[in-house]
């Protein structure tokens, strides 16, 4: 590590003061929170939303829809979530904003807005921070251009982009080149206003929050594992949305409990959408003591309890390509668990990690190498050779690359090993889980 790296600001993460024990609720699901805000802004009337995640990414969506004319009245609740009313623009459509829409670090905000703006004859510039401006957008602009939307500069892959919509959107039957809930949602939101049926096919199953939520806003949606369609034209109608806990946030607590001696943890009121809890099945295959119990519904989203206990003996396993979409955001923390397992763990076809907030594939390999763990990529496959007796040296300094998932992963590496570590860019956890450290501390009391 260079002197320049050591001079960068870092957060010192102290080890856990004891086992993780007890019951906890995690913040609202980020994907569902974005959709609750964005769909309410599109709708006719005032929607009531509860349990919305208060994070920088969701705040980006709120700011953008306000700039487009939605009236947002959300207040902080005692549990840290946001709740209140959102009055949408409905059939009148969004107004021409006075300035470019700043999507911050939020790929969900930028990509879903492209579909939301498609049916309206206004020109809007979408921008983002340095990280978001490196992430691929052609996957979204390509199908929307087939529907009649214009993007400038023509052919550009990244933000900033200017989008000009049209009230004469054409429905399409589209074969998506990758499994992407953001791509699927952008096309369905545009298709809801097109004259006819818009169909999207995908090569593997992606998150289905949009298909579950759109009917709540009065838009019938047909869906199967690899296909979703919508019949237009429609206007969304106000609805009530209760956001369950985020399983991606829960994954970091669950994995910490699996690794920290003496731990026994319950995460309650968390989304158990099958497209989101692939990490629990992977942990079970590794031999971890993890269980899932469904207790109810939040709207049409299944919710319940995830339980996890310390598991001293873990084994490597192979995660096939068709399961990656259900755990893609959890691969960094699952990689840390795999580093403690006996044998080799293989994540197949994880090339999508290269175009997240940072190149997560390279960053995971780099961080595990610091721990003395052999990890490598062969094409788009990630291999990790675990060490059951892995010891984390004191004084380790990790670079999160400004990526919230990596920041939490490297924090867990030190906390569960009983040694302090430093994590550069740890403040990025505000993107999805601002109270991460406080929740872990609460569970050790």
Coordinates of C-alpha atoms in Angstrom, one line a residue:
X1 CA 0.0 0.0 0.0
X2 CA 1.4 3.4 -1.0
X3 CA 1.9 6.3 1.3
X4 CA -0.7 8.2 -0.7
X5 CA -3.3 5.5 0.1
X6 CA -2.4 5.6 3.8
X7 CA -2.9 9.4 3.9
X8 CA -6.4 9.1 2.6
X9 CA -9.1 9.6 5.3
X10 CA -10.4 6.3 6.8
X11 CA -12.8 5.3 9.5
X12 CA -11.6 3.1 12.3
X13 CA -13.9 0.2 12.9
X14 CA -13.7 -1.3 16.3
X15 CA -14.3 -5.1 16.9
X16 CA -17.6 -6.3 18.2
X17 CA -17.8 -6.0 22.0
X18 CA -19.6 -9.3 22.2
X19 CA -21.8 -11.8 20.3
X20 CA -24.6 -10.5 18.1
X21 CA -27.8 -11.5 20.0
X22 CA -31.4 -10.5 19.9
X23 CA -34.0 -9.2 17.4
X24 CA -33.8 -6.2 15.1
X25 CA -35.5 -4.5 12.2
X26 CA -33.4 -3.3 9.3
X27 CA -34.2 -0.1 7.3
X28 CA -36.8 -0.2 4.5
X29 CA -35.9 -2.0 1.2
X30 CA -34.1 0.4 -1.1
X31 CA -35.5 -1.0 -4.3
X32 CA -39.1 -0.9 -3.1
X33 CA -38.5 2.6 -1.5
X34 CA -37.4 4.0 -4.9
X35 CA -40.4 2.5 -6.6
X36 CA -42.8 3.8 -3.9
X37 CA -41.5 7.3 -4.4
X38 CA -41.3 7.2 -8.2
X39 CA -44.6 5.5 -8.9
X40 CA -46.4 7.8 -6.4
X41 CA -45.0 10.8 -8.3
X42 CA -46.4 9.4 -11.6
X43 CA -49.8 8.7 -10.2
X44 CA -53.1 10.7 -10.2
X45 CA -53.9 11.8 -6.6
X46 CA -52.1 11.5 -3.3
X47 CA -50.4 8.2 -2.3
X48 CA -49.6 7.2 1.2
X49 CA -46.2 5.6 1.7
X50 CA -44.7 4.2 4.9
X51 CA -41.4 2.6 5.9
X52 CA -39.5 4.4 3.1
X53 CA -35.7 4.1 3.5
X54 CA -34.1 7.4 4.4
X55 CA -30.8 7.2 2.5
X56 CA -28.9 9.3 0.0
X57 CA -30.0 7.2 -2.9
X58 CA -33.7 7.4 -2.1
X59 CA -33.3 11.2 -1.4
X60 CA -32.0 11.5 -4.9
X61 CA -35.3 10.0 -6.2
X62 CA -37.3 12.4 -4.0
X63 CA -35.4 15.4 -5.2
X64 CA -35.8 14.5 -8.8
X65 CA -39.6 13.9 -8.7
X66 CA -40.0 17.2 -6.8
X67 CA -38.1 19.0 -9.6
X68 CA -40.6 17.3 -12.0
X69 CA -43.6 18.7 -10.2
X70 CA -44.6 16.0 -7.6
X71 CA -45.5 17.3 -4.1
X72 CA -43.6 15.2 -1.5
X73 CA -44.5 15.5 2.2
X74 CA -42.5 12.8 4.0
X75 CA -41.5 13.0 7.6
X76 CA -38.9 11.2 9.6
X77 CA -40.4 8.5 11.9
X78 CA -39.2 7.3 15.3
X79 CA -37.7 4.2 13.6
X80 CA -35.7 6.4 11.2
X81 CA -37.9 5.7 8.1
X82 CA -39.9 8.2 6.1
X83 CA -43.6 8.2 5.8
X84 CA -46.3 10.6 4.5
X85 CA -48.0 11.7 1.3
X86 CA -46.8 12.1 -2.3
X87 CA -49.1 13.9 -4.8
X88 CA -48.2 13.0 -8.3
X89 CA -48.5 14.7 -11.7
X90 CA -51.0 12.1 -13.1
X91 CA -52.4 12.6 -16.5
X92 CA -51.0 16.2 -16.8
X93 CA -47.5 14.8 -16.9
X94 CA -44.3 16.1 -15.3
X95 CA -43.2 19.7 -15.7
X96 CA -40.1 20.8 -17.5
X97 CA -37.5 21.1 -14.8
X98 CA -35.4 24.2 -14.4
X99 CA -32.1 22.4 -14.3
X100 CA -30.5 19.0 -15.0
X101 CA -31.8 16.2 -12.7
X102 CA -29.0 15.2 -10.4
X103 CA -29.3 11.4 -9.6
X104 CA -26.4 11.4 -7.3
X105 CA -24.9 7.9 -6.9
X106 CA -28.3 6.2 -7.7
X107 CA -28.4 4.0 -10.8
X108 CA -32.0 3.1 -9.9
X109 CA -33.0 6.8 -9.9
X110 CA -31.4 7.5 -13.3
X111 CA -32.5 4.3 -15.1
X112 CA -36.1 4.3 -13.9
X113 CA -36.5 8.0 -14.6
X114 CA -35.6 7.3 -18.2
X115 CA -38.7 5.1 -18.5
X116 CA -40.8 7.6 -16.5
X117 CA -39.9 10.5 -18.8
X118 CA -40.4 8.5 -22.0
X119 CA -44.1 9.3 -22.6
X120 CA -43.8 13.1 -22.2
X121 CA -42.7 15.7 -24.8
X122 CA -40.2 17.4 -22.6
X123 CA -36.4 17.4 -22.7
X124 CA -34.6 16.6 -19.5
X125 CA -30.9 16.2 -18.8
X126 CA -30.0 13.4 -16.4
X127 CA -26.7 13.7 -14.5
X128 CA -25.0 12.0 -11.6
X129 CA -21.8 11.9 -9.5
X130 CA -18.5 10.6 -10.8
X131 CA -19.2 7.0 -9.9
X132 CA -22.7 7.0 -11.5
X133 CA -21.3 8.7 -14.6
X134 CA -19.2 5.6 -15.3
X135 CA -22.1 3.1 -15.2
X136 CA -23.6 1.7 -18.4
X137 CA -26.9 3.3 -19.6
X138 CA -27.1 2.0 -23.1
X139 CA -29.0 -1.1 -21.8
X140 CA -31.8 1.3 -20.9
X141 CA -31.6 3.8 -23.8
X142 CA -31.6 1.1 -26.5
X143 CA -35.1 -0.3 -25.9
X144 CA -36.5 3.2 -25.2
X145 CA -35.2 4.5 -28.5
X146 CA -37.1 1.6 -30.2
X147 CA -40.2 3.1 -28.6
X148 CA -39.5 6.5 -30.0
X149 CA -37.5 8.3 -27.3
X150 CA -34.5 10.4 -28.3
X151 CA -31.2 10.6 -26.3
X152 CA -28.4 13.1 -26.8
X153 CA -25.5 12.9 -27.4
X154 CA -26.5 10.0 -29.7
X155 CA -24.8 6.8 -28.9
X156 CA -23.3 7.9 -25.5
X157 CA -23.1 5.1 -23.0
X158 CA -22.9 7.1 -19.8
X159 CA -24.4 10.1 -18.1
X160 CA -24.9 13.0 -18.6
X161 CA -27.6 12.4 -21.2
X162 CA -30.5 14.5 -22.5
X163 CA -33.8 12.7 -23.0
X164 CA -36.7 13.9 -25.1
X165 CA -39.9 11.8 -24.7
X166 CA -42.9 11.5 -27.0
X167 CA -46.6 11.1 -26.4
X168 CA -46.7 8.6 -29.3
X169 CA -44.7 5.8 -27.7
X170 CA -44.6 2.6 -29.6
X171 CA -45.1 -0.7 -27.7
X172 CA -42.2 -3.2 -28.2
X173 CA -41.5 -6.9 -27.7
X174 CA -38.0 -6.8 -26.4
X175 CA -35.3 -9.5 -25.7
X176 CA -33.2 -8.1 -22.8
X177 CA -29.5 -8.9 -23.2
X178 CA -29.2 -9.3 -19.4
X179 CA -31.3 -9.9 -16.3
X180 CA -31.8 -6.4 -14.9
X181 CA -34.8 -5.2 -12.9
X182 CA -33.9 -1.6 -13.7
X183 CA -34.0 -2.3 -17.4
X184 CA -37.3 -4.2 -17.1
X185 CA -38.8 -1.5 -15.0
X186 CA -37.8 1.3 -17.3
X187 CA -39.4 -0.5 -20.3
X188 CA -42.6 -1.4 -18.4
X189 CA -43.1 2.1 -17.1
X190 CA -42.7 3.5 -20.6
X191 CA -44.9 0.7 -22.0
X192 CA -47.7 1.6 -19.5
X193 CA -48.3 4.7 -21.6
X194 CA -47.8 3.2 -25.1
X195 CA -50.7 2.2 -27.3
X196 CA -50.7 -1.6 -27.1
X197 CA -48.9 -4.4 -25.3
X198 CA -45.2 -4.0 -24.3
X199 CA -43.4 -7.3 -23.5
X200 CA -39.9 -7.8 -22.1
X201 CA -38.1 -11.2 -22.0
X202 CA -35.0 -11.7 -19.9
X203 CA -32.4 -14.5 -19.9
X204 CA -32.6 -15.1 -16.1
X205 CA -35.0 -14.0 -13.4
X206 CA -34.5 -10.5 -12.0
X207 CA -36.3 -8.7 -9.1
X208 CA -40.0 -8.5 -9.6
X209 CA -40.9 -5.5 -7.3
X210 CA -42.3 -3.6 -10.3
X211 CA -44.6 -6.4 -11.4
X212 CA -45.9 -6.7 -7.8
X213 CA -46.3 -2.9 -7.3
X214 CA -47.7 -1.6 -10.6
X215 CA -51.1 -3.4 -10.1
X216 CA -51.4 -1.6 -6.7
X217 CA -51.3 1.7 -8.7
X218 CA -54.0 0.4 -11.1
X219 CA -51.8 -0.9 -13.9
X220 CA -52.4 -4.6 -14.7
X221 CA -49.2 -6.4 -15.3
X222 CA -48.6 -9.9 -16.6
X223 CA -45.5 -11.7 -15.3
X224 CA -43.7 -15.0 -15.3
X225 CA -40.1 -16.0 -14.3
X226 CA -38.6 -14.7 -17.6
X227 CA -41.3 -12.4 -19.1
X228 CA -43.2 -9.3 -18.1
X229 CA -45.8 -7.3 -20.0
X230 CA -48.0 -4.3 -19.6
X231 CA -51.0 -3.1 -21.7
X232 CA -51.2 0.6 -22.4
X233 CA -52.2 3.4 -22.3
X234 CA -52.7 3.8 -18.6
X235 CA -52.5 6.5 -15.9
X236 CA -51.2 5.3 -12.5
X237 CA -53.7 6.0 -9.7
X238 CA -52.7 6.8 -6.1
X239 CA -52.0 3.9 -3.8
X240 CA -50.9 3.0 -0.3
X241 CA -47.4 1.4 0.0
X242 CA -45.8 -0.1 3.1
X243 CA -42.1 -0.9 2.5
X244 CA -40.7 -4.0 4.3
X245 CA -37.1 -4.3 5.6
X246 CA -34.3 -4.5 3.1
X247 CA -32.9 -8.1 2.7
X248 CA -29.7 -6.7 1.2
X249 CA -29.1 -4.8 4.4
X250 CA -30.1 -7.8 6.5
X251 CA -27.5 -9.9 4.7
X252 CA -24.6 -8.0 6.4
X253 CA -26.1 -8.6 9.9
X254 CA -26.9 -12.3 9.0
X255 CA -23.4 -13.0 7.7
X256 CA -21.8 -11.2 10.7
X257 CA -23.8 -13.5 13.0
X258 CA -22.6 -16.6 11.1
X259 CA -19.0 -15.5 11.5
X260 CA -19.0 -14.0 15.0
X261 CA -18.6 -16.6 17.8
X262 CA -21.6 -17.0 20.1
X263 CA -24.0 -15.0 17.9
X264 CA -27.8 -15.8 17.5
X265 CA -29.8 -13.2 15.6
X266 CA -33.3 -12.6 14.3
X267 CA -34.1 -10.0 11.6
X268 CA -37.8 -9.2 11.6
X269 CA -40.2 -7.6 9.1
X270 CA -37.8 -8.1 6.3
X271 CA -38.8 -8.7 2.6
X272 CA -38.7 -12.4 1.7
X273 CA -39.2 -11.8 -2.0
X274 CA -37.7 -14.9 -3.6
X275 CA -35.8 -12.8 -6.1
X276 CA -34.0 -11.1 -3.2
X277 CA -33.1 -13.8 -0.6
X278 CA -30.8 -16.0 -2.7
X279 CA -28.1 -15.2 -0.2
X280 CA -29.9 -17.2 2.5
X281 CA -30.0 -20.3 0.2
X282 CA -26.2 -19.8 -0.5
X283 CA -25.4 -19.6 3.2
X284 CA -27.5 -22.8 3.8
X285 CA -25.4 -24.6 1.1
X286 CA -22.3 -23.4 2.9
X287 CA -23.6 -25.2 6.0
X288 CA -24.5 -22.0 7.9
X289 CA -27.2 -22.1 10.5
X290 CA -29.7 -19.8 8.7
X291 CA -33.5 -20.1 8.4
X292 CA -36.3 -18.1 6.9
X293 CA -39.9 -17.9 8.1
X294 CA -42.6 -16.1 6.3
X295 CA -45.1 -14.2 8.5
X296 CA -47.1 -11.9 6.3
X297 CA -47.3 -9.5 3.4
X298 CA -46.4 -5.9 2.8
X299 CA -48.8 -5.2 0.0
X300 CA -48.0 -8.1 -2.3
X301 CA -44.4 -8.4 -1.0
X302 CA -43.9 -11.4 1.3
X303 CA -42.2 -10.5 4.6
X304 CA -41.0 -12.4 7.6
X305 CA -38.0 -13.3 9.8
X306 CA -34.5 -14.4 9.0
X307 CA -32.6 -16.2 11.8
X308 CA -28.9 -16.8 11.9
X309 CA -26.4 -18.4 14.4
X310 CA -22.7 -18.6 14.5
X311 CA -21.5 -21.5 12.4
X312 CA -17.9 -22.6 13.1
X313 CA -17.6 -25.0 10.2
X314 CA -18.5 -23.8 6.7
X315 CA -17.9 -25.4 3.3
X316 CA -17.4 -24.0 -0.1
X317 CA -20.1 -24.4 -2.8
X318 CA -20.9 -23.4 -6.4
X319 CA -23.5 -20.8 -7.2
X320 CA -24.8 -21.2 -10.8
X321 CA -25.4 -18.4 -13.1
X322 CA -29.2 -18.6 -13.0
X323 CA -29.1 -17.8 -9.2
X324 CA -26.8 -14.8 -9.3
X325 CA -29.5 -12.2 -10.0
X326 CA -31.1 -13.1 -6.6
X327 CA -27.9 -12.4 -4.7
X328 CA -25.8 -10.1 -6.8
X329 CA -25.7 -7.2 -4.3
X330 CA -24.7 -9.7 -1.5
X331 CA -21.7 -11.2 -3.3
X332 CA -19.2 -9.0 -1.5
X333 CA -20.3 -10.2 2.0
X334 CA -20.9 -13.8 0.8
X335 CA -17.3 -13.7 -0.5
X336 CA -16.1 -12.9 3.0
X337 CA -18.1 -15.8 4.4
X338 CA -16.6 -18.0 1.6
X339 CA -13.1 -16.9 2.7
X340 CA -13.8 -18.6 6.0
X341 CA -15.1 -21.8 4.4
X342 CA -13.3 -25.1 3.7
X343 CA -12.7 -25.6 0.0
X344 CA -13.4 -23.5 -3.1
X345 CA -16.5 -21.3 -3.6
X346 CA -17.4 -20.4 -7.2
X347 CA -19.8 -17.6 -8.2
X348 CA -20.7 -18.2 -11.9
X349 CA -21.2 -15.4 -14.4
X350 CA -20.8 -12.4 -12.2
X351 CA -19.5 -10.0 -14.9
X352 CA -22.3 -7.5 -13.8
X353 CA -20.1 -6.8 -10.7
X354 CA -17.7 -4.9 -12.9
X355 CA -20.3 -2.2 -13.6
X356 CA -21.7 -1.6 -10.1
X357 CA -20.8 1.5 -8.0
X358 CA -17.2 0.3 -8.6
X359 CA -15.6 -2.8 -10.2
X360 CA -16.8 -5.0 -7.3
X361 CA -15.2 -8.1 -8.8
X362 CA -11.7 -6.6 -8.8
X363 CA -12.3 -5.0 -5.4
X364 CA -13.4 -8.2 -3.7
X365 CA -10.4 -10.0 -5.1
X366 CA -8.1 -7.2 -3.9
X367 CA -9.6 -7.1 -0.4
X368 CA -9.5 -10.8 0.1
X369 CA -5.8 -10.8 -1.1
X370 CA -5.1 -8.4 1.8
X371 CA -6.5 -11.0 4.1
X372 CA -4.2 -13.6 2.6
X373 CA -7.1 -15.4 0.8
X374 CA -6.6 -16.7 -2.8
X375 CA -9.4 -15.3 -5.0
X376 CA -9.4 -14.9 -8.7
X377 CA -11.6 -14.4 -11.8
X378 CA -11.7 -16.7 -14.7
X379 CA -13.7 -14.9 -17.3
X380 CA -16.8 -13.8 -15.5
X381 CA -16.5 -16.5 -12.8
X382 CA -15.2 -15.7 -9.3
X383 CA -13.3 -18.3 -7.4
X384 CA -12.5 -18.1 -3.7
X385 CA -10.3 -20.7 -1.8
X386 CA -11.4 -20.5 1.7
X387 CA -9.3 -20.8 4.9
X388 CA -11.3 -22.3 7.9
X389 CA -8.8 -20.9 10.3
X390 CA -8.5 -17.5 8.7
X391 CA -7.2 -14.9 11.1
X392 CA -7.5 -11.1 10.2
X393 CA -4.3 -9.2 11.2
X394 CA -4.8 -6.1 13.3
X395 CA -4.3 -2.8 11.7
X396 CA -5.6 -3.8 8.2
X397 CA -6.7 -0.8 6.0
X398 CA -9.3 -1.5 3.3
X399 CA -10.3 0.7 0.4
X400 CA -14.1 0.6 -0.1
X401 CA -13.7 2.5 -3.4
X402 CA -16.7 4.6 -2.2
X403 CA -18.9 1.5 -2.5
X404 CA -21.4 1.0 0.3
X405 CA -21.5 -2.8 0.0
X406 CA -17.7 -3.1 0.1
X407 CA -17.5 -0.6 3.1
X408 CA -19.8 -2.9 5.1
X409 CA -18.1 -6.0 4.0
X410 CA -14.6 -4.9 5.1
X411 CA -16.1 -3.6 8.4
X412 CA -17.6 -7.0 9.1
X413 CA -14.2 -8.6 8.3
X414 CA -12.6 -6.9 11.2
X415 CA -15.5 -6.7 13.6
X416 CA -16.2 -10.5 13.6
X417 CA -12.5 -11.3 13.8
X418 CA -12.1 -9.3 17.0
X419 CA -9.6 -6.8 15.6
X420 CA -9.9 -3.1 14.7
X421 CA -9.6 -2.2 11.0
X422 CA -9.7 1.0 9.0
X423 CA -12.0 1.4 6.0
X424 CA -11.5 4.2 3.5
X425 CA -14.7 5.7 2.2
X426 CA -16.8 4.1 4.9
X427 CA -19.2 7.1 4.8
X428 CA -20.7 5.5 1.6
X429 CA -22.9 3.3 3.9
X430 CA -25.2 6.3 3.9
X431 CA -26.3 5.2 0.4
X432 CA -28.2 2.2 1.8
X433 CA -27.7 1.7 5.5
X434 CA -26.9 4.8 7.5
X435 CA -27.3 3.1 10.9
X436 CA -25.3 0.0 10.1
X437 CA -22.7 0.4 12.9
X438 CA -25.3 1.5 15.5
X439 CA -27.4 -1.5 14.8
X440 CA -24.4 -3.9 15.2
X441 CA -23.5 -2.2 18.5
X442 CA -27.1 -2.5 19.7
X443 CA -27.1 -6.2 19.1
X444 CA -24.0 -6.7 21.3
X445 CA -25.5 -5.1 24.4

